[in-house]
């Protein structure tokens, strides 16, 4: 086979979709979110609790935005792909990084999320995400404002996974998109055994 033909076939293979569908939008944001949560539950948890909580917060932010973006599909599905990407980018940035705001907006369609707005875990996760970007002395950190015992606990992790599951199930019900994909990792770079451990911890948190 000639190089020219091979190049054409390669370009065709990676050309991608002509439009951003609801499914593509959810999977693009949702799979990245699951990888954030996976990293949060890995070795990084033992290295830095701020990084651990910050990754949990980023995962929830992306899942929340995946849901909100999907609710606006009528605004981008008909657009050429580059225009759709720009629209989604502007919309996602408009919702900023505050979990409380994102969950409040998503809670219009998913009422189960509203109860979390009164839970201290949201403020702790938001604080960790902020400190991950802009470090502060420990005297001004979330350890000082919330107390070490409130921050350094697996309850925050488990609560984050419950919120994540509510978003994942909500998108499955509303849009027919299964982000968990039968327990398969969304990345070829993730070891299957490690991903299985992540799924087991996810399931354990959601059985409590």
mmCIF file of C-alpha atoms in Angstrom:
data_model
loop_
_atom_site.group_PDB
_atom_site.id
_atom_site.type_symbol
_atom_site.label_atom_id
_atom_site.label_comp_id
_atom_site.label_asym_id
_atom_site.label_seq_id
_atom_site.Cartn_x
_atom_site.Cartn_y
_atom_site.Cartn_z
ATOM 1 C CA UNK A 1 0.000 0.000 0.000
ATOM 2 C CA UNK A 2 1.388 3.420 -0.931
ATOM 3 C CA UNK A 3 2.261 6.049 1.665
ATOM 4 C CA UNK A 4 -0.294 8.405 0.105
ATOM 5 C CA UNK A 5 -3.095 5.859 0.517
ATOM 6 C CA UNK A 6 -1.994 5.062 4.088
ATOM 7 C CA UNK A 7 -1.962 8.763 4.961
ATOM 8 C CA UNK A 8 -5.459 9.255 3.560
ATOM 9 C CA UNK A 9 -6.753 6.278 5.531
ATOM 10 C CA UNK A 10 -5.093 7.536 8.712
ATOM 11 C CA UNK A 11 -6.629 10.971 8.296
ATOM 12 C CA UNK A 12 -10.018 9.399 7.670
ATOM 13 C CA UNK A 13 -9.680 7.259 10.789
ATOM 14 C CA UNK A 14 -8.898 10.223 13.040
ATOM 15 C CA UNK A 15 -11.105 12.743 11.300
ATOM 16 C CA UNK A 16 -13.684 12.416 14.028
ATOM 17 C CA UNK A 17 -17.337 13.411 13.982
ATOM 18 C CA UNK A 18 -18.729 16.266 11.911
ATOM 19 C CA UNK A 19 -20.971 17.318 14.780
ATOM 20 C CA UNK A 20 -20.804 17.268 18.582
ATOM 21 C CA UNK A 21 -23.732 15.127 19.711
ATOM 22 C CA UNK A 22 -25.069 14.929 23.258
ATOM 23 C CA UNK A 23 -23.330 11.561 23.674
ATOM 24 C CA UNK A 24 -19.977 12.905 22.487
ATOM 25 C CA UNK A 25 -20.241 15.941 24.780
ATOM 26 C CA UNK A 26 -21.100 13.822 27.830
ATOM 27 C CA UNK A 27 -18.358 11.273 27.136
ATOM 28 C CA UNK A 28 -15.741 13.958 26.456
ATOM 29 C CA UNK A 29 -16.335 15.680 29.788
ATOM 30 C CA UNK A 30 -17.469 12.632 31.729
ATOM 31 C CA UNK A 31 -14.552 10.346 30.906
ATOM 32 C CA UNK A 32 -12.076 13.063 31.849
ATOM 33 C CA UNK A 33 -13.990 13.480 35.096
ATOM 34 C CA UNK A 34 -13.769 9.761 35.893
ATOM 35 C CA UNK A 35 -10.016 9.849 35.332
ATOM 36 C CA UNK A 36 -9.731 12.779 37.781
ATOM 37 C CA UNK A 37 -11.616 10.717 40.366
ATOM 38 C CA UNK A 38 -9.462 7.673 39.615
ATOM 39 C CA UNK A 39 -6.288 9.703 40.188
ATOM 40 C CA UNK A 40 -7.720 11.123 43.394
ATOM 41 C CA UNK A 41 -8.182 7.622 44.774
ATOM 42 C CA UNK A 42 -4.689 6.499 43.802
ATOM 43 C CA UNK A 43 -1.342 7.027 45.469
ATOM 44 C CA UNK A 44 -1.750 10.795 45.377
ATOM 45 C CA UNK A 45 -4.185 10.418 48.293
ATOM 46 C CA UNK A 46 -1.252 9.391 50.471
ATOM 47 C CA UNK A 47 0.958 12.246 49.251
ATOM 48 C CA UNK A 48 -1.251 15.317 49.602
ATOM 49 C CA UNK A 49 -4.777 15.533 50.974
ATOM 50 C CA UNK A 50 -5.212 18.915 49.240
ATOM 51 C CA UNK A 51 -4.343 17.369 45.871
ATOM 52 C CA UNK A 52 -6.576 14.384 46.645
ATOM 53 C CA UNK A 53 -9.581 16.557 47.494
ATOM 54 C CA UNK A 54 -8.829 18.956 44.653
ATOM 55 C CA UNK A 55 -8.950 16.132 42.105
ATOM 56 C CA UNK A 56 -12.235 14.928 43.577
ATOM 57 C CA UNK A 57 -13.583 18.458 43.174
ATOM 58 C CA UNK A 58 -12.354 18.689 39.580
ATOM 59 C CA UNK A 59 -13.998 15.372 38.766
ATOM 60 C CA UNK A 60 -17.318 16.555 40.174
ATOM 61 C CA UNK A 61 -16.996 19.876 38.369
ATOM 62 C CA UNK A 62 -16.550 18.113 35.015
ATOM 63 C CA UNK A 63 -19.410 15.685 35.675
ATOM 64 C CA UNK A 64 -21.690 18.549 36.654
ATOM 65 C CA UNK A 65 -20.742 20.486 33.552
ATOM 66 C CA UNK A 66 -21.207 17.375 31.405
ATOM 67 C CA UNK A 67 -24.808 17.224 32.614
ATOM 68 C CA UNK A 68 -25.408 20.948 32.145
ATOM 69 C CA UNK A 69 -23.866 20.922 28.659
ATOM 70 C CA UNK A 70 -26.089 17.998 27.682
ATOM 71 C CA UNK A 71 -29.181 19.946 28.724
ATOM 72 C CA UNK A 72 -28.197 22.586 26.145
ATOM 73 C CA UNK A 73 -27.653 20.172 23.247
ATOM 74 C CA UNK A 74 -30.204 21.954 21.072
ATOM 75 C CA UNK A 75 -27.832 24.935 21.050
ATOM 76 C CA UNK A 76 -24.769 23.129 19.682
ATOM 77 C CA UNK A 77 -25.660 19.813 18.022
ATOM 78 C CA UNK A 78 -26.530 21.516 14.727
ATOM 79 C CA UNK A 79 -23.351 23.610 14.625
ATOM 80 C CA UNK A 80 -20.173 22.743 12.691
ATOM 81 C CA UNK A 81 -17.800 21.016 15.089
ATOM 82 C CA UNK A 82 -15.425 23.955 15.647
ATOM 83 C CA UNK A 83 -18.318 26.298 16.424
ATOM 84 C CA UNK A 84 -19.843 23.695 18.745
ATOM 85 C CA UNK A 85 -16.568 23.318 20.634
ATOM 86 C CA UNK A 86 -16.324 27.096 21.076
ATOM 87 C CA UNK A 87 -19.933 27.291 22.277
ATOM 88 C CA UNK A 88 -19.392 24.498 24.821
ATOM 89 C CA UNK A 89 -16.156 26.109 25.980
ATOM 90 C CA UNK A 90 -17.864 29.461 26.598
ATOM 91 C CA UNK A 91 -20.791 27.803 28.346
ATOM 92 C CA UNK A 92 -18.556 25.718 30.613
ATOM 93 C CA UNK A 93 -16.458 28.756 31.576
ATOM 94 C CA UNK A 94 -19.608 30.759 32.259
ATOM 95 C CA UNK A 95 -20.436 28.256 35.004
ATOM 96 C CA UNK A 96 -17.042 28.937 36.692
ATOM 97 C CA UNK A 97 -15.428 26.448 39.123
ATOM 98 C CA UNK A 98 -17.710 26.673 42.146
ATOM 99 C CA UNK A 99 -19.202 23.269 42.916
ATOM 100 C CA UNK A 100 -22.053 24.829 44.843
ATOM 101 C CA UNK A 101 -23.127 26.849 41.787
ATOM 102 C CA UNK A 102 -22.711 23.897 39.399
ATOM 103 C CA UNK A 103 -24.641 21.480 41.621
ATOM 104 C CA UNK A 104 -27.320 24.087 42.232
ATOM 105 C CA UNK A 105 -27.818 24.492 38.476
ATOM 106 C CA UNK A 106 -27.709 20.740 37.839
ATOM 107 C CA UNK A 107 -30.093 20.248 40.765
ATOM 108 C CA UNK A 108 -32.903 21.799 38.737
ATOM 109 C CA UNK A 109 -33.021 18.596 36.702
ATOM 110 C CA UNK A 110 -31.506 16.306 39.344
ATOM 111 C CA UNK A 111 -33.187 17.204 42.666
ATOM 112 C CA UNK A 112 -31.107 14.637 44.589
ATOM 113 C CA UNK A 113 -28.134 16.987 44.248
ATOM 114 C CA UNK A 114 -29.761 19.833 46.147
ATOM 115 C CA UNK A 115 -29.292 18.218 49.540
ATOM 116 C CA UNK A 116 -25.526 18.352 49.105
ATOM 117 C CA UNK A 117 -25.526 22.148 48.961
ATOM 118 C CA UNK A 118 -25.910 22.210 52.772
ATOM 119 C CA UNK A 119 -23.188 19.611 53.363
ATOM 120 C CA UNK A 120 -19.766 20.888 54.544
ATOM 121 C CA UNK A 121 -18.068 18.565 52.029
ATOM 122 C CA UNK A 122 -18.872 20.987 49.205
ATOM 123 C CA UNK A 123 -17.104 23.876 50.897
ATOM 124 C CA UNK A 124 -14.142 21.627 51.765
ATOM 125 C CA UNK A 125 -13.804 20.390 48.180
ATOM 126 C CA UNK A 126 -14.098 23.932 46.817
ATOM 127 C CA UNK A 127 -11.439 25.111 49.259
ATOM 128 C CA UNK A 128 -9.085 22.276 48.299
ATOM 129 C CA UNK A 129 -9.485 23.012 44.600
ATOM 130 C CA UNK A 130 -8.748 26.682 45.230
ATOM 131 C CA UNK A 131 -5.678 25.888 47.381
ATOM 132 C CA UNK A 132 -4.436 23.514 44.730
ATOM 133 C CA UNK A 133 -4.251 26.480 42.371
ATOM 134 C CA UNK A 134 -3.263 29.151 44.897
ATOM 135 C CA UNK A 135 -1.411 27.687 47.916
ATOM 136 C CA UNK A 136 -1.711 29.486 51.240
ATOM 137 C CA UNK A 137 0.047 29.077 54.615
ATOM 138 C CA UNK A 138 -1.393 26.227 56.657
ATOM 139 C CA UNK A 139 -2.741 28.745 59.188
ATOM 140 C CA UNK A 140 -5.089 30.022 56.451
ATOM 141 C CA UNK A 141 -5.816 26.686 54.800
ATOM 142 C CA UNK A 142 -8.951 24.538 54.903
ATOM 143 C CA UNK A 143 -7.298 22.639 57.772
ATOM 144 C CA UNK A 144 -7.551 25.809 59.857
ATOM 145 C CA UNK A 145 -10.998 26.902 58.701
ATOM 146 C CA UNK A 146 -12.693 23.481 58.914
ATOM 147 C CA UNK A 147 -10.444 21.560 61.324
ATOM 148 C CA UNK A 148 -8.076 18.698 60.585
ATOM 149 C CA UNK A 149 -10.579 15.981 61.471
ATOM 150 C CA UNK A 150 -13.191 17.393 59.077
ATOM 151 C CA UNK A 151 -10.712 17.578 56.201
ATOM 152 C CA UNK A 152 -8.558 14.497 56.765
ATOM 153 C CA UNK A 153 -11.270 11.854 56.528
ATOM 154 C CA UNK A 154 -12.371 9.295 53.949
ATOM 155 C CA UNK A 155 -15.928 10.506 54.423
ATOM 156 C CA UNK A 156 -15.178 13.372 52.041
ATOM 157 C CA UNK A 157 -13.995 10.903 49.411
ATOM 158 C CA UNK A 158 -17.046 8.699 49.844
ATOM 159 C CA UNK A 159 -19.434 11.627 49.700
ATOM 160 C CA UNK A 160 -17.765 12.845 46.508
ATOM 161 C CA UNK A 161 -18.240 9.404 44.946
ATOM 162 C CA UNK A 162 -21.918 9.391 45.920
ATOM 163 C CA UNK A 163 -22.404 12.787 44.261
ATOM 164 C CA UNK A 164 -20.500 11.541 41.217
ATOM 165 C CA UNK A 165 -22.727 8.484 41.019
ATOM 166 C CA UNK A 166 -25.866 10.610 41.199
ATOM 167 C CA UNK A 167 -24.604 12.654 38.243
ATOM 168 C CA UNK A 168 -23.586 9.572 36.257
ATOM 169 C CA UNK A 169 -26.924 7.858 36.853
ATOM 170 C CA UNK A 170 -28.772 11.098 36.120
ATOM 171 C CA UNK A 171 -27.096 11.382 32.720
ATOM 172 C CA UNK A 172 -27.784 7.728 31.991
ATOM 173 C CA UNK A 173 -31.480 8.214 32.756
ATOM 174 C CA UNK A 174 -31.901 11.574 31.038
ATOM 175 C CA UNK A 175 -29.687 11.079 27.990
ATOM 176 C CA UNK A 176 -29.086 7.324 27.713
ATOM 177 C CA UNK A 177 -25.307 7.632 28.031
ATOM 178 C CA UNK A 178 -23.523 5.040 30.205
ATOM 179 C CA UNK A 179 -20.283 6.660 31.316
ATOM 180 C CA UNK A 180 -19.260 3.623 33.365
ATOM 181 C CA UNK A 181 -19.195 1.500 30.194
ATOM 182 C CA UNK A 182 -19.645 -1.791 32.013
ATOM 183 C CA UNK A 183 -16.738 -1.085 34.329
ATOM 184 C CA UNK A 184 -14.193 -0.580 31.540
ATOM 185 C CA UNK A 185 -11.613 2.178 31.808
ATOM 186 C CA UNK A 186 -12.017 5.141 29.417
ATOM 187 C CA UNK A 187 -8.228 5.214 28.958
ATOM 188 C CA UNK A 188 -5.953 2.534 27.521
ATOM 189 C CA UNK A 189 -3.182 3.864 29.777
ATOM 190 C CA UNK A 190 -4.964 2.774 32.952
ATOM 191 C CA UNK A 191 -4.160 -0.698 34.217
ATOM 192 C CA UNK A 192 -7.289 -2.890 34.240
ATOM 193 C CA UNK A 193 -6.652 -4.107 37.805
ATOM 194 C CA UNK A 194 -6.209 -0.549 39.069
ATOM 195 C CA UNK A 195 -9.425 0.512 37.373
ATOM 196 C CA UNK A 196 -11.265 -2.443 38.913
ATOM 197 C CA UNK A 197 -10.094 -1.332 42.369
ATOM 198 C CA UNK A 198 -11.399 2.162 41.599
ATOM 199 C CA UNK A 199 -14.789 0.773 40.544
ATOM 200 C CA UNK A 200 -14.939 -1.398 43.670
ATOM 201 C CA UNK A 201 -14.324 1.621 45.903
ATOM 202 C CA UNK A 202 -16.918 3.575 43.907
ATOM 203 C CA UNK A 203 -19.469 0.809 44.441
ATOM 204 C CA UNK A 204 -18.591 0.464 48.122
ATOM 205 C CA UNK A 205 -19.136 4.194 48.724
ATOM 206 C CA UNK A 206 -22.509 4.005 47.007
ATOM 207 C CA UNK A 207 -23.694 1.006 49.070
ATOM 208 C CA UNK A 208 -23.301 2.789 52.394
#
